[in-house]
């Protein structure tokens, strides 16, 4: 079946001219607007945002929840993830935000690439009997689910999170192939530009569906995660991360002018984790470079809240909570100095007018 967004669409025309320059120097971040309330949250991503779709999928397919305990609720952590904390920070006690397979608007699923495929379909850490469950469950699958659901939302108070790409790297490493494109074609020959192009297409597609507020985090440094620290591949993973993050910034700068009225907020995930790992105590952690869960045994550390990372790739729920606080600070930024200055000047002008009238 053809993907509903392929072939000659406005989306494709918007992004078609961008790919050639994606790996140029990143331009300064665009000015960021604020979102004071949140009526709907839509998430497109992977295991860092999966609110339980992975477990729901494997339970329906094989009667088992994956990942299993001590992972939490079919998610890749020991508790809720950052986007769930972000929702609760706006809507305490409101449980409307849930996985798409449970009727919600969190479409993220573990293993998802930016294209058509899912890394967990070939991931050696996923039982062979469950790998087919994840076949073709990439970003394209998430967009199709969103289109089929056709949710009604208020663009002014709805946020769309698009956070993807690490699984593109893992999939290519495992198979030697690219993960395809959102429209369904095989894609180009460059892993990084293919991934960025897919993310830009996803953002443009959601914009065409009415989305106006976006949060697009970049990728954590894969060479500085517990699974790769000190390994021979760490420098290569860091290099890929740097190329991707710079290219994503550049691509979003090029895309933004075509999306009139869009508010594309960005978050530097790599810088965030670098800061936390360099000084974990400043964020309330004791350990920033090791995983709480030793999957080989398996065994769990005495106090997961003291660890930034739950396993070799994914944060603990406490790590996700701290990350969500930073997400919120990005979505609802503190007043800018210039904005305060303008308010002050406006107040002064108003006082002057009143005095002039009273003369």
Coordinates of C-alpha atoms in Angstrom, one line a residue:
X1 CA 0.0 0.0 0.0
X2 CA 1.3 3.4 -0.9
X3 CA 2.2 5.7 1.9
X4 CA -0.5 8.5 2.2
X5 CA 2.2 11.2 2.0
X6 CA 4.3 10.2 -1.0
X7 CA 4.4 11.5 -4.5
X8 CA 4.3 15.2 -5.6
X9 CA 2.8 16.6 -2.3
X10 CA 3.4 20.0 -0.9
X11 CA 5.5 18.3 1.8
X12 CA 7.9 16.8 -0.7
X13 CA 8.2 20.1 -2.5
X14 CA 9.0 21.9 0.7
X15 CA 11.8 19.5 1.7
X16 CA 13.2 18.6 -1.7
X17 CA 15.6 21.5 -2.0
X18 CA 17.1 21.0 1.5
X19 CA 19.1 17.8 1.5
X20 CA 22.1 19.1 -0.5
X21 CA 23.1 21.5 2.2
X22 CA 22.3 19.5 5.3
X23 CA 25.8 18.9 6.5
X24 CA 26.8 22.6 6.3
X25 CA 27.5 24.7 9.4
X26 CA 24.5 25.0 11.6
X27 CA 23.0 28.5 11.7
X28 CA 22.1 30.1 15.0
X29 CA 18.9 28.8 16.6
X30 CA 15.7 30.5 15.6
X31 CA 13.8 32.6 18.0
X32 CA 11.6 30.4 20.2
X33 CA 8.0 31.1 21.1
X34 CA 6.3 29.9 24.2
X35 CA 3.4 27.5 25.0
X36 CA 1.7 28.5 28.1
X37 CA -0.8 25.6 28.2
X38 CA -1.0 22.1 26.7
X39 CA -4.3 20.6 25.7
X40 CA -2.8 17.9 23.4
X41 CA 0.7 16.3 23.1
X42 CA 1.6 14.3 20.1
X43 CA 4.9 12.3 20.1
X44 CA 6.8 10.7 17.2
X45 CA 9.9 8.9 18.3
X46 CA 11.6 5.8 19.6
X47 CA 12.3 4.1 23.0
X48 CA 13.3 7.4 24.6
X49 CA 9.7 8.4 24.3
X50 CA 7.8 5.1 24.1
X51 CA 5.0 5.2 26.7
X52 CA 4.2 1.5 26.3
X53 CA 3.6 0.8 22.6
X54 CA 6.4 -1.8 22.6
X55 CA 4.8 -3.8 25.4
X56 CA 1.3 -3.5 24.0
X57 CA 2.5 -4.6 20.6
X58 CA 4.4 -7.7 21.8
X59 CA 1.6 -8.6 24.2
X60 CA -1.0 -8.6 21.3
X61 CA 1.4 -10.5 19.0
X62 CA 2.8 -13.1 21.4
X63 CA 1.2 -12.7 24.8
X64 CA 4.3 -11.3 26.4
X65 CA 5.4 -7.8 27.4
X66 CA 8.7 -6.7 26.0
X67 CA 10.9 -5.4 27.4
X68 CA 10.1 -7.5 30.5
X69 CA 10.6 -6.6 34.1
X70 CA 12.6 -5.0 35.7
X71 CA 11.7 -2.7 32.8
X72 CA 8.6 -0.7 33.6
X73 CA 5.3 -1.3 31.8
X74 CA 6.8 -2.4 28.5
X75 CA 9.0 0.8 28.4
X76 CA 12.7 1.2 28.2
X77 CA 13.2 2.6 31.7
X78 CA 12.3 1.9 35.3
X79 CA 9.3 4.3 35.2
X80 CA 7.7 7.0 33.1
X81 CA 9.7 8.8 30.3
X82 CA 10.4 12.5 29.7
X83 CA 7.3 13.2 27.5
X84 CA 5.0 11.7 30.1
X85 CA 6.6 13.9 32.8
X86 CA 6.3 16.9 30.4
X87 CA 2.5 16.3 30.0
X88 CA 2.0 15.9 33.7
X89 CA 3.9 19.2 34.3
X90 CA 1.1 21.0 32.4
X91 CA -1.8 18.7 33.4
X92 CA -1.2 17.1 36.9
X93 CA -3.2 13.9 37.4
X94 CA -4.6 14.0 33.8
X95 CA -4.1 10.5 32.2
X96 CA -5.4 11.4 28.7
X97 CA -1.8 11.2 27.3
X98 CA -1.1 7.6 26.6
X99 CA 0.3 5.2 23.9
X100 CA -1.3 5.3 20.5
X101 CA -2.0 1.5 20.7
X102 CA -4.1 2.3 23.7
X103 CA -6.0 5.0 21.9
X104 CA -3.7 7.9 22.8
X105 CA -1.4 10.3 21.0
X106 CA 2.1 9.0 21.9
X107 CA 3.0 7.2 18.7
X108 CA 6.6 6.6 19.7
X109 CA 7.7 3.0 19.7
X110 CA 11.0 1.4 20.7
X111 CA 13.4 0.7 17.8
X112 CA 11.7 3.1 15.4
X113 CA 14.0 4.7 12.8
X114 CA 13.3 7.9 11.0
X115 CA 12.1 5.9 7.9
X116 CA 10.1 2.7 7.4
X117 CA 11.9 0.1 9.4
X118 CA 12.4 -0.7 13.0
X119 CA 15.7 -1.7 14.5
X120 CA 14.1 -4.1 16.9
X121 CA 13.2 -6.3 13.9
X122 CA 16.9 -7.1 13.6
X123 CA 18.1 -6.2 17.1
X124 CA 20.0 -9.2 18.6
X125 CA 18.9 -8.2 22.1
X126 CA 15.3 -8.8 21.1
X127 CA 14.2 -12.5 21.1
X128 CA 14.0 -13.8 17.6
X129 CA 10.3 -14.8 18.1
X130 CA 9.4 -11.2 18.8
X131 CA 11.5 -9.5 16.1
X132 CA 8.7 -9.8 13.4
X133 CA 6.4 -7.8 15.8
X134 CA 8.4 -4.7 15.0
X135 CA 8.7 -5.1 11.2
X136 CA 8.0 -1.8 9.4
X137 CA 7.3 0.0 12.6
X138 CA 9.3 3.1 11.8
X139 CA 8.4 6.8 11.7
X140 CA 6.3 6.1 8.6
X141 CA 4.1 3.7 10.6
X142 CA 3.6 6.4 13.3
X143 CA 2.5 9.0 10.7
X144 CA 0.1 6.5 9.2
X145 CA -1.4 5.9 12.6
X146 CA -1.7 9.6 13.2
X147 CA -3.5 10.1 9.9
X148 CA -5.8 7.2 10.5
X149 CA -6.7 8.4 14.0
X150 CA -7.3 11.9 12.6
X151 CA -7.3 13.5 16.0
X152 CA -9.0 16.9 16.6
X153 CA -6.7 19.3 18.3
X154 CA -6.3 23.0 19.0
X155 CA -3.1 24.1 17.2
X156 CA -2.6 27.0 19.6
X157 CA -2.3 24.7 22.6
X158 CA -1.0 21.4 21.1
X159 CA 2.7 20.3 21.0
X160 CA 4.2 17.9 18.5
X161 CA 7.5 16.3 19.6
X162 CA 9.7 14.7 16.9
X163 CA 12.7 13.0 18.5
X164 CA 14.4 10.4 16.3
X165 CA 17.6 9.0 14.7
X166 CA 19.7 6.8 17.0
X167 CA 18.0 3.6 15.7
X168 CA 19.0 4.6 12.2
X169 CA 22.6 4.3 13.3
X170 CA 22.0 0.9 15.1
X171 CA 20.0 -0.5 12.1
X172 CA 22.7 0.5 9.6
X173 CA 25.4 -1.0 11.9
X174 CA 23.5 -4.2 12.1
X175 CA 22.4 -4.6 8.5
X176 CA 24.6 -2.3 6.4
X177 CA 21.5 -0.7 5.0
X178 CA 19.7 2.6 5.4
X179 CA 16.2 2.6 7.0
X180 CA 14.4 4.0 4.1
X181 CA 12.4 7.2 3.9
X182 CA 9.1 8.4 5.3
X183 CA 7.4 8.2 1.9
X184 CA 8.6 4.6 1.5
X185 CA 11.5 4.8 -1.0
X186 CA 14.9 3.2 -0.2
X187 CA 16.5 6.6 0.4
X188 CA 19.9 8.0 -0.5
X189 CA 23.4 6.7 0.3
X190 CA 24.2 8.9 3.3
X191 CA 22.9 7.8 6.7
X192 CA 22.9 11.2 8.3
X193 CA 21.3 13.2 5.4
X194 CA 18.7 10.4 5.0
X195 CA 17.7 10.7 8.6
X196 CA 17.6 14.5 8.6
X197 CA 15.5 14.5 5.5
X198 CA 13.1 12.1 7.1
X199 CA 12.7 14.3 10.2
X200 CA 12.1 17.4 8.1
X201 CA 9.5 15.5 6.1
X202 CA 7.8 14.4 9.3
X203 CA 7.7 18.0 10.6
X204 CA 6.4 19.3 7.3
X205 CA 3.8 16.5 7.1
X206 CA 2.5 17.3 10.6
X207 CA 2.5 21.0 9.7
X208 CA 0.3 20.2 6.7
X209 CA -2.1 18.4 9.1
X210 CA -2.4 21.5 11.3
X211 CA 0.4 21.3 13.7
X212 CA 2.1 24.6 14.6
X213 CA 4.1 24.1 17.8
X214 CA 7.0 21.6 17.5
X215 CA 9.7 20.4 19.9
X216 CA 12.6 18.8 18.0
X217 CA 15.4 17.6 20.3
X218 CA 18.7 16.5 18.7
X219 CA 20.5 13.3 19.4
X220 CA 22.4 12.4 22.6
X221 CA 26.1 11.7 22.0
X222 CA 26.0 8.0 21.3
X223 CA 29.8 7.8 22.0
X224 CA 29.2 9.0 25.6
X225 CA 26.5 6.6 26.6
X226 CA 27.3 3.7 29.0
X227 CA 27.2 1.1 26.3
X228 CA 29.9 2.8 24.3
X229 CA 32.1 4.6 26.8
X230 CA 35.7 3.4 26.4
X231 CA 34.9 1.2 23.3
X232 CA 36.7 1.5 20.0
X233 CA 33.5 2.6 18.2
X234 CA 32.9 5.5 20.6
X235 CA 34.8 8.2 18.5
X236 CA 32.9 7.1 15.4
X237 CA 29.6 7.4 17.2
X238 CA 30.5 10.8 18.6
X239 CA 31.4 11.9 15.1
X240 CA 28.1 10.7 13.7
X241 CA 26.3 12.5 16.5
X242 CA 28.1 15.8 15.8
X243 CA 27.3 15.6 12.0
X244 CA 23.7 14.7 12.6
X245 CA 23.1 17.5 15.2
X246 CA 24.7 20.2 13.1
X247 CA 22.9 19.0 10.0
X248 CA 19.5 18.9 11.8
X249 CA 20.0 22.5 13.0
X250 CA 20.8 23.6 9.4
X251 CA 17.9 21.7 7.9
X252 CA 15.4 23.1 10.4
X253 CA 16.7 26.6 9.6
X254 CA 16.1 26.0 5.9
X255 CA 12.7 24.5 6.5
X256 CA 11.3 27.0 9.0
X257 CA 10.6 29.9 6.5
X258 CA 8.4 27.6 4.4
X259 CA 6.2 26.7 7.4
X260 CA 4.5 30.0 8.0
X261 CA 3.3 30.4 11.6
X262 CA 5.2 27.4 12.8
X263 CA 7.0 27.5 16.1
X264 CA 9.9 25.0 15.9
X265 CA 11.5 24.8 19.3
X266 CA 14.8 22.9 19.6
X267 CA 16.5 21.1 22.5
X268 CA 20.2 20.3 22.7
X269 CA 20.0 16.7 24.1
X270 CA 23.7 16.2 23.5
X271 CA 24.7 19.3 25.6
X272 CA 22.2 18.3 28.3
X273 CA 23.6 14.9 28.9
X274 CA 27.2 16.1 28.6
X275 CA 26.4 18.5 31.4
X276 CA 24.7 15.9 33.6
X277 CA 27.5 13.4 33.0
X278 CA 30.2 16.0 33.7
X279 CA 28.7 17.0 37.0
X280 CA 26.0 14.5 38.1
X281 CA 25.8 15.8 41.6
X282 CA 24.6 19.1 40.4
X283 CA 21.5 17.3 39.1
X284 CA 21.0 15.1 42.2
X285 CA 22.8 12.0 40.8
X286 CA 25.8 10.0 42.0
X287 CA 26.6 8.1 38.9
X288 CA 26.6 9.4 35.3
X289 CA 28.7 7.0 33.3
X290 CA 27.4 3.6 34.3
X291 CA 24.0 1.8 33.9
X292 CA 21.9 0.9 37.0
X293 CA 20.7 -2.3 35.3
X294 CA 23.3 -5.0 34.5
X295 CA 21.4 -6.9 31.8
X296 CA 23.9 -9.7 31.7
X297 CA 23.2 -10.9 35.2
X298 CA 20.5 -9.4 35.4
X299 CA 20.8 -7.2 38.5
X300 CA 19.6 -3.7 39.5
X301 CA 21.6 -1.2 41.5
X302 CA 20.5 -0.4 45.0
X303 CA 19.1 3.1 44.2
X304 CA 18.2 3.8 40.6
X305 CA 17.5 7.4 41.5
X306 CA 21.2 7.9 42.0
X307 CA 21.9 6.9 38.4
X308 CA 21.4 8.9 35.2
X309 CA 21.1 5.8 33.1
X310 CA 18.9 2.8 33.6
X311 CA 20.6 0.6 31.0
X312 CA 23.4 1.2 28.5
X313 CA 21.3 3.6 26.3
X314 CA 18.3 4.8 28.2
X315 CA 17.9 7.1 31.2
X316 CA 16.4 6.1 34.5
X317 CA 13.0 7.6 35.2
X318 CA 14.7 10.1 37.4
X319 CA 16.9 11.0 34.5
X320 CA 13.8 11.4 32.3
X321 CA 12.3 13.6 35.0
X322 CA 15.2 16.0 34.9
X323 CA 15.2 15.9 31.1
X324 CA 11.5 16.8 31.2
X325 CA 12.2 19.8 33.3
X326 CA 14.5 21.0 30.6
X327 CA 12.0 20.3 27.9
X328 CA 9.4 22.4 29.8
X329 CA 11.9 25.2 30.1
X330 CA 12.4 25.1 26.4
X331 CA 8.6 25.0 25.6
X332 CA 7.9 27.7 28.2
X333 CA 11.1 29.8 28.3
X334 CA 11.7 32.4 30.9
X335 CA 11.1 36.0 29.7
X336 CA 13.8 37.3 27.5
X337 CA 15.8 40.3 28.6
X338 CA 14.7 42.2 25.5
X339 CA 11.1 41.3 26.1
X340 CA 11.3 42.6 29.7
X341 CA 12.9 45.8 28.3
X342 CA 10.0 46.3 25.9
X343 CA 7.5 45.8 28.7
X344 CA 9.3 48.3 30.8
X345 CA 9.4 50.8 28.0
X346 CA 5.7 50.2 27.4
X347 CA 4.9 50.9 31.0
X348 CA 7.0 54.0 31.0
X349 CA 5.2 55.3 27.9
X350 CA 1.8 54.6 29.5
X351 CA 2.8 56.5 32.6
X352 CA 4.0 59.4 30.4
X353 CA 0.7 59.4 28.5
X354 CA -1.3 59.5 31.7
X355 CA 0.8 62.4 33.0
X356 CA 0.4 64.2 29.7
X357 CA -3.4 63.8 29.9
X358 CA -3.5 65.0 33.5
X359 CA -1.7 68.3 32.8

